[in-house]
Short mmCIF file of C-alpha atoms in Angstrom, two decimals:
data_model
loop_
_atom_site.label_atom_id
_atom_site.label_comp_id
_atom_site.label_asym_id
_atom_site.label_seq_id
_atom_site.Cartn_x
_atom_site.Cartn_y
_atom_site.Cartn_z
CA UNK A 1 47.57 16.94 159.41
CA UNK A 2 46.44 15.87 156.02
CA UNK A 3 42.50 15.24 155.47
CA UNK A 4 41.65 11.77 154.27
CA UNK A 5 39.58 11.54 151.58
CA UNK A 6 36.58 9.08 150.98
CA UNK A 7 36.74 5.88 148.40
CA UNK A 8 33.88 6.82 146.84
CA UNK A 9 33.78 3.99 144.51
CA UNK A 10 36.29 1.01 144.41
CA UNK A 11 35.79 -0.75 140.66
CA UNK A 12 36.69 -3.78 139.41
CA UNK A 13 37.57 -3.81 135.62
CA UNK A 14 35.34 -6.63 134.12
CA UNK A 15 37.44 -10.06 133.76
CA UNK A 16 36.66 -9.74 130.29
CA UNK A 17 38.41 -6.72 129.61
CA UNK A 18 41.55 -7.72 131.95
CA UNK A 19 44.83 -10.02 131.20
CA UNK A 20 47.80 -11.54 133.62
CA UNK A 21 51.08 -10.96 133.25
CA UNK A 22 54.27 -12.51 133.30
CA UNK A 23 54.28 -11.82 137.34
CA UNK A 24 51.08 -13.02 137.51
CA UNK A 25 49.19 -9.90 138.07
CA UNK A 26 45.99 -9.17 137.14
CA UNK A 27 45.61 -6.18 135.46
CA UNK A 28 43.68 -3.72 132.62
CA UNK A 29 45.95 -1.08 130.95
CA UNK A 30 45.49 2.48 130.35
CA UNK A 31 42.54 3.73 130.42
CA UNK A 32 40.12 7.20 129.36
CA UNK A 33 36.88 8.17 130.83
CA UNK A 34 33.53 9.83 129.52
CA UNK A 35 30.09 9.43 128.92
CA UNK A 36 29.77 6.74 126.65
CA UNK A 37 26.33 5.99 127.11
CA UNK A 38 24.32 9.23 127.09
CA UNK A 39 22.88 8.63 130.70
CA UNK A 40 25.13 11.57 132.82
CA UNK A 41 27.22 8.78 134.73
CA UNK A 42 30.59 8.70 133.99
CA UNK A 43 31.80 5.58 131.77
CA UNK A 44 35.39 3.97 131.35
CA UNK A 45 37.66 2.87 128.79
CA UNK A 46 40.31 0.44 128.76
CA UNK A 47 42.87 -0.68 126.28
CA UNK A 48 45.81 -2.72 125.82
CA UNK A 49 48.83 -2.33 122.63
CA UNK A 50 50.42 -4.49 120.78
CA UNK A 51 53.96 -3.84 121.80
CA UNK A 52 53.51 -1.02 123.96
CA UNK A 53 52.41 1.57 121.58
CA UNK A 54 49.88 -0.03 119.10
CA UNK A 55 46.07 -0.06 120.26
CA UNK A 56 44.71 -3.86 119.73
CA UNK A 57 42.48 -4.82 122.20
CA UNK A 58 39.82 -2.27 123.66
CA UNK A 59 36.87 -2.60 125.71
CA UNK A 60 34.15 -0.37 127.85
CA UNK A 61 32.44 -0.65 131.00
CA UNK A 62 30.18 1.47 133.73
CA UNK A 63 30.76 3.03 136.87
CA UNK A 64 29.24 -0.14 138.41
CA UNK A 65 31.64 -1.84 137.07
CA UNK A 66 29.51 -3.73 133.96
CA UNK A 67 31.09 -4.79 130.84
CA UNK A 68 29.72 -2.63 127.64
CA UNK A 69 31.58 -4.38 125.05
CA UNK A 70 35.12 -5.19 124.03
CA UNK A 71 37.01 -5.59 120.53
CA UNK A 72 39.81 -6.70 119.58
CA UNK A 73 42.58 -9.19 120.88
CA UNK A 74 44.01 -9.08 123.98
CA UNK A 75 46.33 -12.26 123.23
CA UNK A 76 47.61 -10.85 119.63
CA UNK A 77 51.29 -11.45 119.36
CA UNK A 78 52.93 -10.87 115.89
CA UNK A 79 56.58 -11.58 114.78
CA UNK A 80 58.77 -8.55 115.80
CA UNK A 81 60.54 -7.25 112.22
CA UNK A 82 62.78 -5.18 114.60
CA UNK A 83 63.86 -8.52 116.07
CA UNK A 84 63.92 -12.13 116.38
CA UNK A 85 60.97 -11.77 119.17
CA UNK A 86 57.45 -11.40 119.26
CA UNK A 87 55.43 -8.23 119.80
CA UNK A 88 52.72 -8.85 121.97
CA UNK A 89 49.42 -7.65 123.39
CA UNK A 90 49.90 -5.55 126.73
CA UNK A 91 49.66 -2.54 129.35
CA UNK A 92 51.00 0.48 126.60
CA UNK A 93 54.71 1.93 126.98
CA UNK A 94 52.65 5.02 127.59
CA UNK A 95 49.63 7.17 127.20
CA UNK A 96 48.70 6.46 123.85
CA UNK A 97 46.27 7.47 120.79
CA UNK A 98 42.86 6.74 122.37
CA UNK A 99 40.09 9.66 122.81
CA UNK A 100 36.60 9.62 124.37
CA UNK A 101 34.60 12.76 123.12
CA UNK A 102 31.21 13.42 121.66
CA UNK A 103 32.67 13.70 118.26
CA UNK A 104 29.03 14.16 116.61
CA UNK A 105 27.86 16.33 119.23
CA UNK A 106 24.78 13.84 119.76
CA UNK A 107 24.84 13.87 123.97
CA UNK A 108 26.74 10.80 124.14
CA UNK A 109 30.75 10.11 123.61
CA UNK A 110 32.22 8.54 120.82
CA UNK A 111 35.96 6.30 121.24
CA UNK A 112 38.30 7.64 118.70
CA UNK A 113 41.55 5.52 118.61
CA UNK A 114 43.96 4.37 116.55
CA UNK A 115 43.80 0.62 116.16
CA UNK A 116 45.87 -2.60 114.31
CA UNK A 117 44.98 -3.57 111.28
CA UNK A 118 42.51 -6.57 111.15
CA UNK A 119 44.84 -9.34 109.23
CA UNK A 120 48.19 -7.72 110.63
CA UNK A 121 51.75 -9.74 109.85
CA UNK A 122 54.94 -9.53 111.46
CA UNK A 123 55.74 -5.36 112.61
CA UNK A 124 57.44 -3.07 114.34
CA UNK A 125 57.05 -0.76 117.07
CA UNK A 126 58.53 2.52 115.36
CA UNK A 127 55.64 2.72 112.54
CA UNK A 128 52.26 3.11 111.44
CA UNK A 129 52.18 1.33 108.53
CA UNK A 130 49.28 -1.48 109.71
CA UNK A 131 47.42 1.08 111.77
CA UNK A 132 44.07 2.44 110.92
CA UNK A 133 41.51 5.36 112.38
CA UNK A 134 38.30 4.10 114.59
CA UNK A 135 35.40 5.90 115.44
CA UNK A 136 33.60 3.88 117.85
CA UNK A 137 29.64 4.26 119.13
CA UNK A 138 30.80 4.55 122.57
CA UNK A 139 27.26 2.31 124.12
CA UNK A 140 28.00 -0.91 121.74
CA UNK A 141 32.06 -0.13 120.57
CA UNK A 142 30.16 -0.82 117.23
CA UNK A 143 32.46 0.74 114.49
CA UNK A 144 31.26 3.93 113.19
CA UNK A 145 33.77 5.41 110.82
CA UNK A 146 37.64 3.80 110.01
CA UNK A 147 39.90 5.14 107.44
CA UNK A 148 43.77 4.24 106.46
CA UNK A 149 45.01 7.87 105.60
CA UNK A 150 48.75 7.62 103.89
CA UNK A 151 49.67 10.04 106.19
CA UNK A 152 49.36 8.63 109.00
CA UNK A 153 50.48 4.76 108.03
CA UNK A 154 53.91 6.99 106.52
CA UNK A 155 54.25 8.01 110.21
CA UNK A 156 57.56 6.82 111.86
CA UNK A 157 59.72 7.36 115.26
CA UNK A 158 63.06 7.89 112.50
CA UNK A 159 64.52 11.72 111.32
CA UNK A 160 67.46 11.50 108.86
CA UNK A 161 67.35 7.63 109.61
CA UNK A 162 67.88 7.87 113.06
CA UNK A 163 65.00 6.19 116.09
CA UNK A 164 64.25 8.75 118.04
CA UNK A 165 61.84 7.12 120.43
CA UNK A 166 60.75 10.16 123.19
CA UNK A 167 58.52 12.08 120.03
CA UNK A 168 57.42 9.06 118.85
CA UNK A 169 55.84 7.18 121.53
CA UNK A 170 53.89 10.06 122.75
CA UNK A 171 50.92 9.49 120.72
CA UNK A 172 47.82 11.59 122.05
CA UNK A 173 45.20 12.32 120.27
CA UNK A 174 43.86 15.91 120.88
CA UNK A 175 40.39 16.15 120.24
CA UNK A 176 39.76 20.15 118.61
CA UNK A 177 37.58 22.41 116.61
CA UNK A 178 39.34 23.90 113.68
CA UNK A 179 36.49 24.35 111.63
CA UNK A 180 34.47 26.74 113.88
CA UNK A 181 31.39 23.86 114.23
CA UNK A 182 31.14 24.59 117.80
CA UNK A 183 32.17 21.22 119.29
CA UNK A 184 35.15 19.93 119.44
CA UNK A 185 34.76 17.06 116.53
CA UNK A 186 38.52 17.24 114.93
CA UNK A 187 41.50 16.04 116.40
CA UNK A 188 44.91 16.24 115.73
CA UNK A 189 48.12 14.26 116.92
CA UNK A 190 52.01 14.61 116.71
CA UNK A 191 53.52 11.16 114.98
CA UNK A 192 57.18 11.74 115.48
CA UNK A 193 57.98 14.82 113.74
CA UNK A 194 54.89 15.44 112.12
CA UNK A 195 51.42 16.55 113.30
CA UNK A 196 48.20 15.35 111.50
CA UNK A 197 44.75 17.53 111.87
CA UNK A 198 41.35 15.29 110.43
CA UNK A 199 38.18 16.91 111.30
CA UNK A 200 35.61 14.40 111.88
CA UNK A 201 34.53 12.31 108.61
CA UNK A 202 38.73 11.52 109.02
CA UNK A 203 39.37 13.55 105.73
CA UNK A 204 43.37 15.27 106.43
CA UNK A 205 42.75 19.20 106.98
CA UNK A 206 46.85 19.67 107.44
CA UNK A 207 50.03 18.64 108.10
CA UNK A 208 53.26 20.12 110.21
CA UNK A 209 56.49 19.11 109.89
CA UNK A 210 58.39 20.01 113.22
CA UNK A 211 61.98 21.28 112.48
CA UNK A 212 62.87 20.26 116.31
CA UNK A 213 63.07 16.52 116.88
CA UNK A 214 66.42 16.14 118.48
CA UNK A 215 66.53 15.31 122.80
CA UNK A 216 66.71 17.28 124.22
CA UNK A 217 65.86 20.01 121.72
CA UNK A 218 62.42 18.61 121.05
CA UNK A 219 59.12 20.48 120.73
CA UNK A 220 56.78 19.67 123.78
CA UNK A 221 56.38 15.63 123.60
CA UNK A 222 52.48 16.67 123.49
CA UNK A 223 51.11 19.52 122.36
CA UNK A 224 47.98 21.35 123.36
CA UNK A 225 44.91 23.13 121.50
CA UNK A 226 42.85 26.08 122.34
CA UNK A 227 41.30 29.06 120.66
CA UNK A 228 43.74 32.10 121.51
CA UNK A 229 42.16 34.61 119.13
CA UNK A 230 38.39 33.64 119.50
CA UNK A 231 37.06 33.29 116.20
CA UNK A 232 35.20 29.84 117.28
CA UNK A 233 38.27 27.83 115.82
CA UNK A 234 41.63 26.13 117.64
CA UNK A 235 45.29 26.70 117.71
CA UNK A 236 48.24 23.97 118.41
CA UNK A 237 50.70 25.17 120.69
CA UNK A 238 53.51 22.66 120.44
CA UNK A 239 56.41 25.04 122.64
CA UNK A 240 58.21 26.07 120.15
CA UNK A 241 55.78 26.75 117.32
CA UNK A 242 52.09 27.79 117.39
CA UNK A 243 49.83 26.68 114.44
CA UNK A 244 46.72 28.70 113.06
CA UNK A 245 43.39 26.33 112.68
CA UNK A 246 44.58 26.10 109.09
CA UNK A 247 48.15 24.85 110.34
CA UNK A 248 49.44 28.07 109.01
CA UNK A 249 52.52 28.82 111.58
CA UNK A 250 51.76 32.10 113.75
CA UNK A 251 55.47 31.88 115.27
CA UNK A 252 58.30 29.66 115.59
CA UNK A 253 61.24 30.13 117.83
CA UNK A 254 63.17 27.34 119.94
CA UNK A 255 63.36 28.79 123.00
CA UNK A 256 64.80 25.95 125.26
CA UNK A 257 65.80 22.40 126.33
CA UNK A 258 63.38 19.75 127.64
CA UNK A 259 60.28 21.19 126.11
CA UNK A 260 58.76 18.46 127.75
CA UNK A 261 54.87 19.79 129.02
CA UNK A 262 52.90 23.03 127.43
CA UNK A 263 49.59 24.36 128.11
CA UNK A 264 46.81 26.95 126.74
CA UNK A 265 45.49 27.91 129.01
CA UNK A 266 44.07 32.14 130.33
CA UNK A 267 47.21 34.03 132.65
CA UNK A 268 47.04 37.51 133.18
CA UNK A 269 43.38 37.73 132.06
CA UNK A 270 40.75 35.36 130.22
CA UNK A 271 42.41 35.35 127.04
CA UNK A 272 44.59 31.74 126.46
CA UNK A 273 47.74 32.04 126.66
CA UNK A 274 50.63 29.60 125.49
CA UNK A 275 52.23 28.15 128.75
CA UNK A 276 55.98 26.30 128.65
CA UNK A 277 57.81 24.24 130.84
CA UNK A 278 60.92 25.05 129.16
CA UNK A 279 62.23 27.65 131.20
CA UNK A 280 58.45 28.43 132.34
CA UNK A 281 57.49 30.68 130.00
CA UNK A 282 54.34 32.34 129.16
CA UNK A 283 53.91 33.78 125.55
CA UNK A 284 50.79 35.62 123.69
CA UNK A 285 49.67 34.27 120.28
CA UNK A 286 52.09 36.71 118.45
CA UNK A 287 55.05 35.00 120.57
CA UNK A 288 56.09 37.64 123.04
CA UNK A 289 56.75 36.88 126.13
CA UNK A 290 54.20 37.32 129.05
CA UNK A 291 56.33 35.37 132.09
CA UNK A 292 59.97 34.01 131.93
CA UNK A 293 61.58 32.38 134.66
CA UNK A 294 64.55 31.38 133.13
CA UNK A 295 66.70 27.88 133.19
CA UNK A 296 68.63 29.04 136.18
CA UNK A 297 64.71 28.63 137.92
CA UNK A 298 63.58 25.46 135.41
CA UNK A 299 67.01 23.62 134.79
CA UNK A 300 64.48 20.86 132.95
CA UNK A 301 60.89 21.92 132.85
CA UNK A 302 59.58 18.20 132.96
CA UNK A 303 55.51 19.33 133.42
CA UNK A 304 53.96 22.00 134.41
CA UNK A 305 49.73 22.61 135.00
CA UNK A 306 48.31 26.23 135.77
CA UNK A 307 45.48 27.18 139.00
CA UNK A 308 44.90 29.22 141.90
CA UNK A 309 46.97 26.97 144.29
CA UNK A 310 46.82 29.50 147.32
CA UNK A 311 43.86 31.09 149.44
CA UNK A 312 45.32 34.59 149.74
CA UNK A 313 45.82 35.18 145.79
CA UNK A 314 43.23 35.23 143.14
CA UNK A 315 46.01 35.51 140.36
CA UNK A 316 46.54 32.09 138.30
CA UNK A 317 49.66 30.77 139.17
CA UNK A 318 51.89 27.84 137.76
CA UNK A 319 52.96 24.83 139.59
CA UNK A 320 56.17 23.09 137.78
CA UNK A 321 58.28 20.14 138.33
CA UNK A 322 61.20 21.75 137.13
CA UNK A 323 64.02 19.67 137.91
CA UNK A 324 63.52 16.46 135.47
CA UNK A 325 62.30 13.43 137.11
CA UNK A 326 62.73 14.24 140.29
CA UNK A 327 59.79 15.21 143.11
CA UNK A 328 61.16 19.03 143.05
CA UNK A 329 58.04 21.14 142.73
CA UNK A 330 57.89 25.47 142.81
CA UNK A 331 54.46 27.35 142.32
CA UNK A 332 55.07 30.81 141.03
CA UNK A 333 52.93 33.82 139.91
CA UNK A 334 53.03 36.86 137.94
CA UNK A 335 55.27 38.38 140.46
CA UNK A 336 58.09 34.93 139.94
CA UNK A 337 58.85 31.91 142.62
CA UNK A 338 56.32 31.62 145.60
CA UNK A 339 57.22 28.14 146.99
CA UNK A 340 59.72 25.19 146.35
CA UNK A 341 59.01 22.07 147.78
CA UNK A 342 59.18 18.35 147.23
CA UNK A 343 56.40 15.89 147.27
CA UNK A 344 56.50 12.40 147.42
CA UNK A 345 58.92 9.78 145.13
CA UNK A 346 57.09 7.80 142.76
CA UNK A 347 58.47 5.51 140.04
CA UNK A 348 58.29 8.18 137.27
CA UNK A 349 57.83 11.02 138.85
CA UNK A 350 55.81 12.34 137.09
CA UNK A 351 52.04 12.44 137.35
CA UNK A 352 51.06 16.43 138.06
CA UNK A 353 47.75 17.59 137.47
CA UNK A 354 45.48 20.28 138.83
CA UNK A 355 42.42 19.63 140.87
CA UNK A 356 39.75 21.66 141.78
CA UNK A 357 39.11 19.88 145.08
CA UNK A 358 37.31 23.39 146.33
CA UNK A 359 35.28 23.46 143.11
CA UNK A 360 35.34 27.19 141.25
CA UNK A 361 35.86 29.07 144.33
CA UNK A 362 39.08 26.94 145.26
CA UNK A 363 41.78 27.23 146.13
CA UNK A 364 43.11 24.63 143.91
CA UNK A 365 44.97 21.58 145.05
CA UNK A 366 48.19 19.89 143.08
CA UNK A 367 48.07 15.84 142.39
CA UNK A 368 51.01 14.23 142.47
CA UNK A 369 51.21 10.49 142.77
CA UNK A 370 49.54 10.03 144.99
CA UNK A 371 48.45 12.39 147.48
CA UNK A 372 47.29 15.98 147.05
CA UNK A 373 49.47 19.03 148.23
CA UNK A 374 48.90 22.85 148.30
CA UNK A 375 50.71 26.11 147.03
CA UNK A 376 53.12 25.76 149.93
CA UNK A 377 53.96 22.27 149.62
CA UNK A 378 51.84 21.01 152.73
CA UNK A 379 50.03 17.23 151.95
CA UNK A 380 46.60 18.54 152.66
CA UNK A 381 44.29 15.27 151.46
CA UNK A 382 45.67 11.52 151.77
CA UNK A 383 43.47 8.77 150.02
CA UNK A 384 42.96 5.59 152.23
CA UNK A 385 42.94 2.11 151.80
CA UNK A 386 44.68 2.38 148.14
CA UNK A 387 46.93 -0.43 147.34
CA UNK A 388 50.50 0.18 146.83
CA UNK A 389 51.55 0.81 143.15
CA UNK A 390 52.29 -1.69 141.47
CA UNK A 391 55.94 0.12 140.17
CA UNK A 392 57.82 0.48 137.09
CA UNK A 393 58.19 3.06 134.46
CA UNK A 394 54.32 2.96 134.48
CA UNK A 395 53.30 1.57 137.75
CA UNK A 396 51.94 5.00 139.63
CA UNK A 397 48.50 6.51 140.14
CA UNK A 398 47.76 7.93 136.82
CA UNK A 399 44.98 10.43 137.71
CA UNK A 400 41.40 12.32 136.08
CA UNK A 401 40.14 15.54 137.64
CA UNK A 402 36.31 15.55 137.28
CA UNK A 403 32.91 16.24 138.69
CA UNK A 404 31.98 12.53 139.18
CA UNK A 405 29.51 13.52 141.67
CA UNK A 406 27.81 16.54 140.69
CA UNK A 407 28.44 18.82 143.54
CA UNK A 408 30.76 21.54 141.30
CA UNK A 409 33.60 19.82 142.83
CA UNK A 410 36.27 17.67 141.60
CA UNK A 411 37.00 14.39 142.18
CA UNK A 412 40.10 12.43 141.99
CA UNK A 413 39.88 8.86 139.19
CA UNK A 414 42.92 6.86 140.12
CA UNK A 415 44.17 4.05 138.52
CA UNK A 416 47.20 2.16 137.63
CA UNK A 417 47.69 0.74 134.12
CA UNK A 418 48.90 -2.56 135.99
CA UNK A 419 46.55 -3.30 138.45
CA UNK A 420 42.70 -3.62 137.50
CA UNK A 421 40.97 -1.38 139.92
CA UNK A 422 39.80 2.49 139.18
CA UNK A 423 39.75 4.23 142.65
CA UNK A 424 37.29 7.37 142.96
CA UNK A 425 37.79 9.73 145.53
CA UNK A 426 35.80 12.23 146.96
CA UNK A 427 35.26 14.74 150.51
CA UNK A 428 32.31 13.13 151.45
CA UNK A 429 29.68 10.38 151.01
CA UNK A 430 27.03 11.67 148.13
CA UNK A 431 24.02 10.09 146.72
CA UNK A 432 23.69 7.69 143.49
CA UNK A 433 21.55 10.25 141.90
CA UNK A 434 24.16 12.93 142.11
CA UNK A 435 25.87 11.60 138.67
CA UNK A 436 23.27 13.29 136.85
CA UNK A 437 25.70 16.32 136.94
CA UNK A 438 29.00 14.84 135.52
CA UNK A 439 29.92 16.95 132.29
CA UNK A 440 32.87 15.92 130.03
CA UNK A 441 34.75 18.58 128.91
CA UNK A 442 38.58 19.58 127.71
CA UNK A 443 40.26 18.78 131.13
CA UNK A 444 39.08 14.91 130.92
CA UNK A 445 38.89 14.42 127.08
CA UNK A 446 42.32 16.14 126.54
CA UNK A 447 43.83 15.05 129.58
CA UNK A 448 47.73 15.94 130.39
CA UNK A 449 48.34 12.32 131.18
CA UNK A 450 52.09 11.85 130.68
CA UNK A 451 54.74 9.17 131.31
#
């Protein structure tokens, strides 16, 4: 029998920062999470794009649920160039380019986003031409630092004049350290076929141009950073390529359909490891290949997270839905295939993310909208009293993994992008004074959120 969890907290998105839509639903948009104040509680961000993809209204608040500030316009609407529409303001198409880090390494996080130009005209969806770079002081959303790079505004969701929509709408920034600092204060993001590295004063560092752009033969839809050779400074896996801090290319090879979801993260020992949901495949930082399941195992590798999912193995294992958008899950370990199973339908289906529910000694637990499972596919923990999703492309528990609490475990931050409620769950009841702890780190500011 599955364990219910306990609602920790249950809060309301400020009425400032919230807009109704055409069903009459209340409701915030997507949101990030960090400490935006300096104090050791866990703060939240919220945002809204103008047509889906374009960042144009944005505001803060606390864990109590108090407004820190907002900017921007949450009614914008613009004439549609694409069209004979409008474009307006509303919940984004997907995860999109918004970051909470501490950029300056000062204690407290900093909201790095793209965002609309101030005076913007009639647009489209598939560019960047009228969209700028924000660094935002995350207590007053004062702005710090902008700049209009001609990279980035040159940005488009067309190859050899054709749309091609699935590696352009996946806009994430990745916040990095390619220039050995020792915080992660650069970022860098995949715009269609290209990727763009800044460090933090928003001067370019390099550019990529990805030869695979194609569905299905894509690189991975986002890609992920890490230091594989520890010299202080990141790579970018993006599946089928892995770029030096410099951008110099260590290896490319396409190795596979549907490189939809990629990790760095350690395997075999503590050293990082690329990890591929095309055909689940592990590879070193020269390319070779660690782990290979094969497409007969991963017909479509649609995500796929790494962690210790059962009590009676201390090997990392990998947990992938490997069937497309469908609820098929299978953990397997060094050895290959451990456990198939299917966990619950949701609109998507997608969703998956590692928790460490156990804290370091684990075992691990898998999210998936929205219940938690473990290696063998049982629903171990059940969260109560949360309101059915609202549905849609969109419309599922999106979830965080962290330490809201301070106790060294995880806890689950649930929210959908059309409701305006975030949902904290934990085991048990803690004190106020446990939020002291929370720390911000890769697994929230780089978050594997995905559509």
């Amino acid at each position: 029998m599955a364990h219910k969890a306990t609602e920790y907290r249950n809060i309301k998105i400020p009425h400032a920062l919230t807009s109704v839509d055409e069903m009459g639903r209340c409701y915030g948009g997507d949101i990030r999470i960090g400490d935006l104040t300096g104090n050791g509680a866990t703060d939240f961000v919220v945002y809204q794009s103008l047509g889906g993809i374009k960042p144009a209204f944005l505001g803060a608040f606390d864990i109590d649920g108090e407004l820190l500030w907002s900017m921007g316009d949450r009614d914008l609407a613009v004439d549609d160039v694409d069209g004979d529409g409008q474009l307006h303001t509303l919940s984004p198409d997907r995860p999109g380019p918004v970051a909470v880090a501490d950029v300056d390494g000062d204690g407290a996080c900093e909201v790095l986003c793209f965002f609309v130009d101030e005076n913007i005209g009639p647009s489209s969806k598939w560019n960047l031409s009228d969209v700028r770079l924000l660094l935002l002081d995350g207590k007053t959303g004062q702005i710090k630092q902008e700049a209009s790079p001609q990279v980035l505004r040159d940005c488009d969701g067309y190859f050899d004049g054709q749309l091609h929509i699935p590696n352009f709408v996946h806009q994430r920034l990745l916040i990095a350290d390619f220039s050995g600092a020792g915080h992660a204060g650069d970022f860098v993001v995949k715009l269609g076929r290209t990727l763009v590295a800044c460090n933090s004063r928003f001067e370019i560092l390099w550019t990529y141009n990805n030869r695979w752009n194609q569905y299905p033969k894509h690189a991975a839809y986002i890609p992920s950073v890490g230091d594989f050779d520890g010299d202080g400074r990141d790579e970018v896996n993006g599946g089928l390529f892995l770029l030096d801090h410099d951008g110099t290319v260590l290896w490319e090879e396409f190795v596979g359909d549907n490189m939809d979801s990629v990790l760095i993260e350690p395997w075999e020992s503590e050293t990082p490891r690329a990890i591929l949901s095309a055909g689940g495949i592990v590879l070193d930082e020269s390319g070779n290949r660690l782990l290979e399941l094969g497409r007969d195992v991963i017909p479509h590798g649609q995500e796929i997270r790494c962690g210790r999912y059962h009590v009676d193995s201390d090997e990392r294992e990998l947990v992938i839905r490997y069937n497309g958008h469908h609820p098929d899950l299978l953990v397997a370990g060094r050895q290959g295939v451990r456990s198939r199973f299917q966990v619950d339908e949701s609109p998507n289906n997608t969703g998956l993310e590692t928790i460490h529910w156990n804290g370091a000694e684990g075992p691990d637990l898998i999210y998936s909208p929205a219940a938690l499972w473990d290696g063998e596919g049982n629903r171990v923990v059940e969260f109560p009293d949360l309101p059915p999703p609202s549905g849609g492309k969109m419309g599922w528990y999106h979830c965080f993994a962290a330490d809201v609490c301070g106790d060294s475990r995880e806890e689950v931050i649930l929210y959908d992008p059309y409701q305006d409620r975030v949902h904290i769950y934990t085991q048990e009841p803690t004190q106020n004074s446990s939020y002291s702890g929370y720390h911000h780190s890769p697994r929230q500011y780089n978050a594997r959120l995905i559509d």
